[in-house]
Tab-separated table of N, CA, C and O in Angstrom:
chain	number	residue	atom	x	y	z
G	1	MET	N	-6.442	3.897	26.975
G	1	MET	CA	-6.415	4.079	25.540
G	1	MET	C	-4.988	4.433	25.117
G	1	MET	O	-4.372	5.313	25.702
G	2	PRO	N	-4.448	3.740	24.120
G	2	PRO	CA	-3.092	4.050	23.647
G	2	PRO	C	-2.989	5.482	23.122
G	2	PRO	O	-3.955	6.034	22.605
G	3	ARG	N	-1.819	6.048	23.271
G	3	ARG	CA	-1.562	7.406	22.778
G	3	ARG	C	-0.349	7.399	21.868
G	3	ARG	O	0.503	6.531	21.958
G	4	VAL	N	-0.269	8.402	21.032
G	4	VAL	CA	0.899	8.600	20.172
G	4	VAL	C	1.962	9.291	21.012
G	4	VAL	O	1.689	10.301	21.660
G	5	ASP	N	3.196	8.748	21.017
G	5	ASP	CA	4.245	9.376	21.815
G	5	ASP	C	4.943	10.473	21.011
G	5	ASP	O	4.560	10.776	19.881
G	6	ALA	N	5.952	11.076	21.595
G	6	ALA	CA	6.647	12.202	20.967
G	6	ALA	C	7.308	11.838	19.642
G	6	ALA	O	7.504	12.697	18.781
G	7	LYS	N	7.650	10.569	19.458
G	7	LYS	CA	8.258	10.119	18.200
G	7	LYS	C	7.188	9.662	17.204
G	7	LYS	O	7.489	9.066	16.185
G	8	ARG	N	5.906	9.897	17.511
G	8	ARG	CA	4.768	9.466	16.698
G	8	ARG	C	4.635	7.938	16.652
G	8	ARG	O	4.139	7.375	15.704
G	9	GLN	N	5.099	7.273	17.676
G	9	GLN	CA	4.980	5.821	17.761
G	9	GLN	C	3.739	5.471	18.581
G	9	GLN	O	3.343	6.231	19.466
G	10	ILE	N	3.152	4.327	18.240
G	10	ILE	CA	1.989	3.870	18.989
G	10	ILE	C	2.223	2.443	19.455
G	10	ILE	O	3.035	1.720	18.889
G	11	THR	N	1.496	2.058	20.474
G	11	THR	CA	1.496	0.678	20.940
G	11	THR	C	0.123	0.117	20.622
G	11	THR	O	-0.897	0.675	21.023
G	12	LEU	N	0.101	-0.980	19.882
G	12	LEU	CA	-1.168	-1.610	19.544
G	12	LEU	C	-1.607	-2.505	20.698
G	12	LEU	O	-0.806	-3.270	21.226
G	13	PRO	N	-2.868	-2.436	21.070
G	13	PRO	CA	-3.350	-3.309	22.147
G	13	PRO	C	-3.186	-4.780	21.765
G	13	PRO	O	-3.381	-5.164	20.607
G	14	ILE	N	-2.813	-5.606	22.723
G	14	ILE	CA	-2.547	-7.021	22.460
G	14	ILE	C	-3.772	-7.733	21.886
G	14	ILE	O	-3.653	-8.594	21.020
G	15	GLU	N	-4.965	-7.353	22.329
G	15	GLU	CA	-6.184	-7.991	21.809
G	15	GLU	C	-6.342	-7.723	20.311
G	15	GLU	O	-6.753	-8.604	19.555
G	16	VAL	N	-6.035	-6.516	19.894
G	16	VAL	CA	-6.136	-6.151	18.474
G	16	VAL	C	-5.091	-6.916	17.667
G	16	VAL	O	-5.381	-7.423	16.580
G	17	CYS	N	-3.881	-7.015	18.200
G	17	CYS	CA	-2.821	-7.762	17.513
G	17	CYS	C	-3.199	-9.232	17.363
G	17	CYS	O	-2.990	-9.829	16.302
G	18	ARG	N	-3.746	-9.806	18.404
G	18	ARG	CA	-4.168	-11.210	18.328
G	18	ARG	C	-5.224	-11.400	17.246
G	18	ARG	O	-5.158	-12.333	16.458
G	19	GLU	N	-6.207	-10.517	17.219
G	19	GLU	CA	-7.284	-10.630	16.233
G	19	GLU	C	-6.763	-10.473	14.809
G	19	GLU	O	-7.218	-11.154	13.895
G	20	ALA	N	-5.771	-9.588	14.620
G	20	ALA	CA	-5.212	-9.348	13.293
G	20	ALA	C	-4.076	-10.302	12.946
G	20	ALA	O	-3.561	-10.285	11.832
G	21	GLY	N	-3.660	-11.115	13.900
G	21	GLY	CA	-2.563	-12.048	13.655
G	21	GLY	C	-1.209	-11.371	13.580
G	21	GLY	O	-0.294	-11.864	12.936
G	22	ILE	N	-1.065	-10.221	14.242
G	22	ILE	CA	0.199	-9.479	14.235
G	22	ILE	C	1.046	-9.926	15.419
G	22	ILE	O	0.590	-9.921	16.560
G	23	LYS	N	2.308	-10.308	15.111
G	23	LYS	CA	3.248	-10.745	16.146
G	23	LYS	C	4.494	-9.856	16.103
G	23	LYS	O	4.772	-9.234	15.076
G	24	PRO	N	5.255	-9.805	17.193
G	24	PRO	CA	6.493	-9.014	17.183
G	24	PRO	C	7.377	-9.414	16.002
G	24	PRO	O	7.546	-10.599	15.704
G	25	GLY	N	7.897	-8.433	15.295
G	25	GLY	CA	8.768	-8.679	14.145
G	25	GLY	C	8.043	-8.735	12.813
G	25	GLY	O	8.671	-8.721	11.765
G	26	ASP	N	6.693	-8.820	12.820
G	26	ASP	CA	5.941	-8.835	11.565
G	26	ASP	C	6.092	-7.501	10.840
G	26	ASP	O	6.216	-6.449	11.464
G	27	GLU	N	6.054	-7.567	9.507
G	27	GLU	CA	6.039	-6.349	8.701
G	27	GLU	C	4.594	-5.951	8.455
G	27	GLU	O	3.692	-6.788	8.472
G	28	TYR	N	4.386	-4.666	8.250
G	28	TYR	CA	3.029	-4.178	8.035
G	28	TYR	C	3.050	-3.020	7.043
G	28	TYR	O	4.086	-2.424	6.768
G	29	GLY	N	1.902	-2.726	6.507
G	29	GLY	CA	1.723	-1.533	5.687
G	29	GLY	C	0.723	-0.656	6.412
G	29	GLY	O	-0.122	-1.147	7.169
G	30	CYS	N	0.827	0.638	6.213
G	30	CYS	CA	-0.187	1.505	6.798
G	30	CYS	C	-0.595	2.535	5.758
G	30	CYS	O	0.203	2.963	4.933
G	31	PHE	N	-1.876	2.861	5.786
G	31	PHE	CA	-2.458	3.742	4.792
G	31	PHE	C	-3.360	4.740	5.494
G	31	PHE	O	-4.032	4.398	6.467
G	32	ALA	N	-3.380	5.967	4.981
G	32	ALA	CA	-4.257	6.991	5.535
G	32	ALA	C	-5.235	7.436	4.456
G	32	ALA	O	-4.853	7.674	3.311
G	33	ALA	N	-6.503	7.503	4.817
G	33	ALA	CA	-7.538	7.983	3.906
G	33	ALA	C	-8.706	8.514	4.731
G	33	ALA	O	-9.109	7.879	5.718
G	34	GLU	N	-9.204	9.639	4.331
G	34	GLU	CA	-10.378	10.237	4.975
G	34	GLU	C	-10.220	10.357	6.483
G	34	GLU	O	-11.140	10.070	7.245
G	35	GLY	N	-9.017	10.733	6.919
G	35	GLY	CA	-8.773	10.961	8.339
G	35	GLY	C	-8.614	9.706	9.180
G	35	GLY	O	-8.573	9.778	10.400
G	36	ARG	N	-8.501	8.548	8.537
G	36	ARG	CA	-8.338	7.293	9.271
G	36	ARG	C	-7.051	6.603	8.833
G	36	ARG	O	-6.654	6.697	7.684
G	37	ILE	N	-6.436	5.891	9.753
G	37	ILE	CA	-5.227	5.128	9.463
G	37	ILE	C	-5.571	3.645	9.539
G	37	ILE	O	-6.206	3.194	10.488
G	38	THR	N	-5.154	2.907	8.520
G	38	THR	CA	-5.369	1.468	8.494
G	38	THR	C	-4.024	0.776	8.530
G	38	THR	O	-3.120	1.140	7.773
G	39	ILE	N	-3.869	-0.204	9.396
G	39	ILE	CA	-2.637	-0.979	9.505
G	39	ILE	C	-2.944	-2.394	9.034
G	39	ILE	O	-3.910	-3.007	9.486
G	40	VAL	N	-2.126	-2.890	8.100
G	40	VAL	CA	-2.355	-4.203	7.520
G	40	VAL	C	-1.079	-5.031	7.637
G	40	VAL	O	-0.010	-4.586	7.223
G	41	ARG	N	-1.207	-6.234	8.209
G	41	ARG	CA	-0.058	-7.136	8.295
G	41	ARG	C	0.280	-7.625	6.902
G	41	ARG	O	-0.575	-8.039	6.139
G	42	LYS	N	1.559	-7.550	6.549
G	42	LYS	CA	1.999	-8.044	5.244
G	42	LYS	C	2.138	-9.559	5.302
G	42	LYS	O	2.603	-10.109	6.298
G	43	GLU	N	1.718	-10.204	4.236
G	43	GLU	CA	1.829	-11.651	4.144
G	43	GLU	C	2.654	-12.003	2.919
G	43	GLU	O	2.380	-11.509	1.823
G	44	THR	N	3.660	-12.847	3.088
G	44	THR	CA	4.495	-13.281	1.977
G	44	THR	C	3.630	-13.968	0.935
G	44	THR	O	2.833	-14.850	1.259
G	45	GLY	N	3.784	-13.527	-0.310
G	45	GLY	CA	3.063	-14.151	-1.411
G	45	GLY	C	1.627	-13.690	-1.566
G	45	GLY	O	0.913	-14.199	-2.424
G	46	ALA	N	1.179	-12.733	-0.772
G	46	ALA	CA	-0.215	-12.300	-0.833
G	46	ALA	C	-0.581	-11.718	-2.198
G	46	ALA	O	-1.714	-11.846	-2.635
G	47	ALA	N	0.361	-11.106	-2.891
G	47	ALA	CA	0.063	-10.493	-4.185
G	47	ALA	C	0.511	-11.356	-5.367
G	47	ALA	O	0.447	-10.940	-6.511
G	48	LYS	N	0.941	-12.591	-5.070
G	48	LYS	CA	1.428	-13.471	-6.136
G	48	LYS	C	0.348	-13.661	-7.202
G	48	LYS	O	-0.784	-14.030	-6.904
G	49	GLY	N	0.709	-13.370	-8.435
G	49	GLY	CA	-0.212	-13.529	-9.550
G	49	GLY	C	-1.196	-12.389	-9.710
G	49	GLY	O	-2.043	-12.412	-10.597
G	50	PHE	N	-1.082	-11.363	-8.900
G	50	PHE	CA	-2.030	-10.256	-8.913
G	50	PHE	C	-2.119	-9.584	-10.286
G	50	PHE	O	-3.193	-9.201	-10.723
G	51	LEU	N	-0.993	-9.446	-10.969
G	51	LEU	CA	-0.967	-8.756	-12.268
G	51	LEU	C	-0.831	-9.716	-13.450
G	51	LEU	O	-0.600	-9.287	-14.569
G	52	ARG	N	-1.018	-10.986	-13.248
G	52	ARG	CA	-0.757	-11.960	-14.299
G	52	ARG	C	-1.597	-11.746	-15.549
G	52	ARG	O	-1.172	-12.052	-16.642
G	53	ARG	N	-2.801	-11.229	-15.422
G	53	ARG	CA	-3.658	-11.038	-16.592
G	53	ARG	C	-3.598	-9.631	-17.165
G	53	ARG	O	-4.315	-9.326	-18.109
G	54	VAL	N	-2.782	-8.779	-16.585
G	54	VAL	CA	-2.644	-7.414	-17.073
G	54	VAL	C	-1.650	-7.403	-18.226
G	54	VAL	O	-0.545	-7.929	-18.109
G	55	THR	N	-2.060	-6.830	-19.341
G	55	THR	CA	-1.162	-6.724	-20.487
G	55	THR	C	-0.852	-5.256	-20.735
G	55	THR	O	-1.721	-4.395	-20.554
G	56	GLY	N	0.352	-4.988	-21.129
G	56	GLY	CA	0.762	-3.632	-21.408
G	56	GLY	C	0.483	-3.246	-22.847
G	56	GLY	O	0.263	-4.090	-23.709
G	57	ASP	N	0.479	-1.949	-23.099
G	57	ASP	CA	0.318	-1.433	-24.457
G	57	ASP	C	1.713	-1.275	-25.044
G	57	ASP	O	2.447	-0.358	-24.693
G	58	GLN	N	2.106	-2.186	-25.909
G	58	GLN	CA	3.457	-2.210	-26.468
G	58	GLN	C	3.758	-0.981	-27.320
G	58	GLN	O	4.905	-0.714	-27.651
G	59	ARG	N	2.731	-0.212	-27.705
G	59	ARG	CA	2.946	0.993	-28.519
G	59	ARG	C	3.514	2.140	-27.693
G	59	ARG	O	4.044	3.089	-28.234
G	60	LEU	N	3.429	2.038	-26.365
G	60	LEU	CA	3.899	3.116	-25.501
G	60	LEU	C	5.292	2.818	-24.959
G	60	LEU	O	5.575	1.695	-24.552
G	61	SER	N	6.121	3.844	-24.929
G	61	SER	CA	7.430	3.699	-24.289
G	61	SER	C	7.214	3.772	-22.772
G	61	SER	O	6.142	4.154	-22.293
G	62	ASP	N	8.235	3.438	-22.011
G	62	ASP	CA	8.129	3.530	-20.551
G	62	ASP	C	7.805	4.955	-20.121
G	62	ASP	O	6.986	5.185	-19.244
G	63	ASP	N	8.456	5.945	-20.780
G	63	ASP	CA	8.227	7.349	-20.439
G	63	ASP	C	6.788	7.768	-20.751
G	63	ASP	O	6.136	8.437	-19.954
G	64	GLU	N	6.272	7.338	-21.889
G	64	GLU	CA	4.894	7.676	-22.260
G	64	GLU	C	3.907	7.027	-21.293
G	64	GLU	O	2.915	7.639	-20.903
G	65	SER	N	4.196	5.813	-20.896
G	65	SER	CA	3.332	5.119	-19.951
G	65	SER	C	3.323	5.829	-18.602
G	65	SER	O	2.270	6.014	-17.990
G	66	LEU	N	4.494	6.267	-18.150
G	66	LEU	CA	4.591	6.988	-16.890
G	66	LEU	C	3.822	8.300	-16.955
G	66	LEU	O	3.056	8.631	-16.058
G	67	ARG	N	3.993	9.058	-18.038
G	67	ARG	CA	3.257	10.322	-18.196
G	67	ARG	C	1.761	10.066	-18.183
G	67	ARG	O	0.996	10.802	-17.580
G	68	SER	N	1.333	9.009	-18.860
G	68	SER	CA	-0.088	8.664	-18.891
G	68	SER	C	-0.590	8.340	-17.493
G	68	SER	O	-1.673	8.768	-17.086
G	69	ALA	N	0.195	7.598	-16.745
G	69	ALA	CA	-0.196	7.220	-15.389
G	69	ALA	C	-0.275	8.437	-14.473
G	69	ALA	O	-1.085	8.493	-13.566
G	70	LEU	N	0.574	9.409	-14.722
G	70	LEU	CA	0.587	10.627	-13.915
G	70	LEU	C	-0.421	11.650	-14.417
G	70	LEU	O	-0.517	12.742	-13.901
G	71	ASP	N	-1.176	11.275	-15.451
G	71	ASP	CA	-2.206	12.108	-16.044
G	71	ASP	C	-1.662	13.408	-16.617
G	71	ASP	O	-2.299	14.447	-16.556
G	72	GLU	N	-0.448	13.354	-17.161
G	72	GLU	CA	0.108	14.502	-17.855
G	72	GLU	C	-0.244	14.363	-19.320
G	72	GLU	O	-0.263	13.259	-19.880
G	73	PRO	N	-0.569	15.475	-19.993
G	73	PRO	CA	-0.897	15.400	-21.405
G	73	PRO	C	0.285	14.902	-22.233
G	73	PRO	O	1.434	15.197	-21.938
G	74	ASN	N	-0.007	14.078	-23.222
G	74	ASN	CA	1.031	13.666	-24.159
G	74	ASN	C	0.396	13.518	-25.534
G	74	ASN	O	-0.809	13.565	-25.698
G	75	GLU	N	1.208	13.333	-26.534
G	75	GLU	CA	0.739	13.333	-27.918
G	75	GLU	C	-0.097	12.131	-28.304
G	75	GLU	O	-0.726	12.122	-29.351
G	76	LEU	N	-0.180	11.089	-27.476
G	76	LEU	CA	-0.941	9.901	-27.847
G	76	LEU	C	-2.415	9.990	-27.460
G	76	LEU	O	-3.211	9.154	-27.838
G	77	ARG	N	-2.777	10.996	-26.739
G	77	ARG	CA	-4.177	11.131	-26.285
G	77	ARG	C	-5.011	11.848	-27.291
G	77	ARG	O	-4.685	12.621	-28.054
C-alpha cells in the first residue's frame, strides 16, 4: 500500500493511473472534502463554454459582487 513520505508526496499505483488515464507529466487538481482526497486529471478545454449562459448583474460593481460572493453584508441586500 502506498504511503505518504516526509515531503507529503505519494506514489499513485500504476493500475489506478491507467484507469484514470494519468500519464507522467499530466496536470491534475486535487480536492479535499469530508476527510477524503480526490485527484482529477486536468483536460485541456474541459471547461470550455461552462459559463457561457451565465449573465452578470450589471447593477453591481466588481467590489459589490465580491462582497456578495463572500457573503458579507452590503447595502444592496
